[in-house]
Short mmCIF file of C-alpha atoms in Angstrom, two decimals:
data_model
loop_
_atom_site.label_atom_id
_atom_site.label_comp_id
_atom_site.label_asym_id
_atom_site.label_seq_id
_atom_site.Cartn_x
_atom_site.Cartn_y
_atom_site.Cartn_z
CA UNK A 2 48.82 84.50 166.28
CA UNK A 3 46.59 83.70 163.31
CA UNK A 4 44.84 80.41 162.75
CA UNK A 5 43.33 79.10 159.56
CA UNK A 6 39.57 78.62 159.78
CA UNK A 7 37.54 76.78 157.16
CA UNK A 8 34.65 78.89 155.87
CA UNK A 9 32.40 77.25 153.26
CA UNK A 10 30.70 80.59 152.65
CA UNK A 11 33.68 82.43 151.22
CA UNK A 12 35.91 81.83 148.26
CA UNK A 13 34.87 79.43 145.57
CA UNK A 14 35.81 78.87 141.94
CA UNK A 15 34.31 80.53 138.87
CA UNK A 16 31.83 78.06 137.38
CA UNK A 17 32.98 76.73 133.97
CA UNK A 18 30.43 76.86 131.13
CA UNK A 19 30.16 73.07 130.88
CA UNK A 20 29.49 72.79 134.62
CA UNK A 21 26.85 75.54 134.34
CA UNK A 22 24.97 73.57 131.69
CA UNK A 23 25.15 70.29 133.63
CA UNK A 24 24.16 71.99 136.87
CA UNK A 25 21.13 73.67 135.32
CA UNK A 26 19.98 70.35 133.80
CA UNK A 27 20.46 68.58 137.13
CA UNK A 28 18.48 71.16 139.10
CA UNK A 29 15.63 71.28 136.56
CA UNK A 30 15.44 67.49 136.39
CA UNK A 31 15.35 67.16 140.17
CA UNK A 32 12.78 69.93 140.56
CA UNK A 33 10.46 68.43 137.95
CA UNK A 34 10.76 64.95 139.44
CA UNK A 35 10.10 66.02 143.05
CA UNK A 36 8.25 69.36 142.94
CA UNK A 37 6.20 69.33 139.72
CA UNK A 38 3.15 71.53 140.15
CA UNK A 39 4.67 73.59 142.98
CA UNK A 40 6.09 76.19 140.58
CA UNK A 41 5.30 77.50 137.12
CA UNK A 42 8.91 78.04 136.08
CA UNK A 43 12.44 78.11 137.44
CA UNK A 44 15.08 80.70 136.78
CA UNK A 45 18.62 79.44 137.27
CA UNK A 46 21.35 81.97 136.68
CA UNK A 47 25.08 82.01 137.22
CA UNK A 48 27.42 84.81 138.17
CA UNK A 49 31.05 84.15 138.98
CA UNK A 50 31.17 81.50 141.74
CA UNK A 51 27.40 81.63 142.34
CA UNK A 52 24.33 79.80 141.07
CA UNK A 53 21.04 81.51 141.94
CA UNK A 54 17.79 79.54 141.95
CA UNK A 55 14.44 81.35 141.77
CA UNK A 56 10.97 79.89 141.34
CA UNK A 57 7.82 81.48 140.01
CA UNK A 58 4.43 80.37 141.32
CA UNK A 59 0.78 81.02 140.58
CA UNK A 60 -0.57 83.63 142.97
CA UNK A 61 -3.65 83.11 145.09
CA UNK A 62 -6.86 84.86 144.15
CA UNK A 63 -6.82 88.44 145.47
CA UNK A 64 -9.50 89.71 147.81
CA UNK A 65 -11.60 92.61 146.57
CA UNK A 66 -10.21 94.78 149.38
CA UNK A 67 -6.66 94.09 148.18
CA UNK A 68 -7.58 95.12 144.64
CA UNK A 69 -9.03 98.36 145.97
CA UNK A 70 -5.80 99.05 147.85
CA UNK A 71 -3.53 98.28 144.89
CA UNK A 72 -5.79 99.96 142.35
CA UNK A 73 -5.39 96.99 139.99
CA UNK A 74 -7.83 94.77 138.23
CA UNK A 75 -7.79 91.06 139.08
CA UNK A 76 -5.91 90.31 135.84
CA UNK A 77 -3.33 93.04 136.44
CA UNK A 78 -2.71 91.80 139.97
CA UNK A 79 -2.33 88.16 138.90
CA UNK A 80 0.01 89.07 136.02
CA UNK A 81 2.20 91.21 138.30
CA UNK A 82 2.40 88.51 140.96
CA UNK A 83 3.22 85.78 138.42
CA UNK A 84 6.36 87.75 137.54
CA UNK A 85 7.66 88.16 141.08
CA UNK A 86 10.41 85.60 141.74
CA UNK A 87 10.52 83.48 144.85
CA UNK A 88 14.23 83.51 145.68
CA UNK A 89 15.11 80.02 146.87
CA UNK A 90 18.86 79.93 147.37
CA UNK A 91 22.33 80.83 146.20
CA UNK A 92 24.86 78.06 145.71
CA UNK A 93 28.62 78.69 145.85
CA UNK A 94 30.76 76.47 143.62
CA UNK A 95 33.90 74.68 144.77
CA UNK A 96 33.77 71.44 142.75
CA UNK A 97 31.03 69.76 140.72
CA UNK A 98 29.76 67.80 143.74
CA UNK A 99 30.82 70.35 146.36
CA UNK A 100 28.76 73.50 146.82
CA UNK A 101 27.79 75.63 149.81
CA UNK A 102 24.37 77.21 150.18
CA UNK A 103 22.80 80.42 151.39
CA UNK A 104 19.05 80.96 151.88
CA UNK A 105 17.39 84.16 150.77
CA UNK A 106 15.90 85.62 153.93
CA UNK A 107 12.90 87.81 153.27
CA UNK A 108 13.16 89.42 156.69
CA UNK A 109 16.30 91.33 155.71
CA UNK A 110 16.32 90.65 151.95
CA UNK A 111 19.76 89.09 151.66
CA UNK A 112 21.33 85.67 151.36
CA UNK A 113 22.34 84.10 154.67
CA UNK A 114 24.72 81.13 155.00
CA UNK A 115 22.93 77.88 155.72
CA UNK A 116 23.48 74.16 156.07
CA UNK A 117 21.92 71.54 153.83
CA UNK A 118 19.16 69.22 155.09
CA UNK A 119 21.89 66.64 155.59
CA UNK A 120 23.45 68.81 158.30
CA UNK A 121 26.53 69.45 156.19
CA UNK A 122 27.89 72.81 155.03
CA UNK A 123 28.56 71.29 151.61
CA UNK A 124 26.35 69.39 149.20
CA UNK A 125 25.14 68.94 145.64
CA UNK A 126 22.94 71.29 143.61
CA UNK A 127 20.04 68.85 144.04
CA UNK A 128 20.47 68.93 147.82
CA UNK A 129 20.53 72.72 147.68
CA UNK A 130 17.25 72.79 145.78
CA UNK A 131 15.71 70.25 148.17
CA UNK A 132 16.73 72.27 151.21
CA UNK A 133 15.47 75.57 149.81
CA UNK A 134 12.24 74.05 148.46
CA UNK A 135 10.78 74.69 151.92
CA UNK A 136 9.55 77.93 150.30
CA UNK A 137 7.49 75.82 147.86
CA UNK A 138 5.66 73.84 150.55
CA UNK A 139 1.96 74.26 151.25
CA UNK A 140 1.33 75.25 154.84
#
């Protein structure tokens, strides 16, 4: 016997162009209002049912020993690191105010289903950014 099980991390609806534009504006506006200075730029891209959010940050000053290992000058190292994205999350679209989220896990380099900070499996794009902004925190 089969039973229907709700899975917020499968399915979804292709994101309409108008929703893509509004979503990008919403995420950028929220990020600037709450995380200004924590990133140099955001990359928000859409593919099918997904919205990917990446941030770029200024790298820390490299140690001389690291430069010897990489064989780069300080400027080369900083330029290379400025262009490495910090993958924050992937949002899956269902409705304009109903998205699911997956974190990018660096341990296995793939997106893993996650809950929002609210404890819900569904939320808004702003809540998705807020939840994944843990990667932008200073520790």
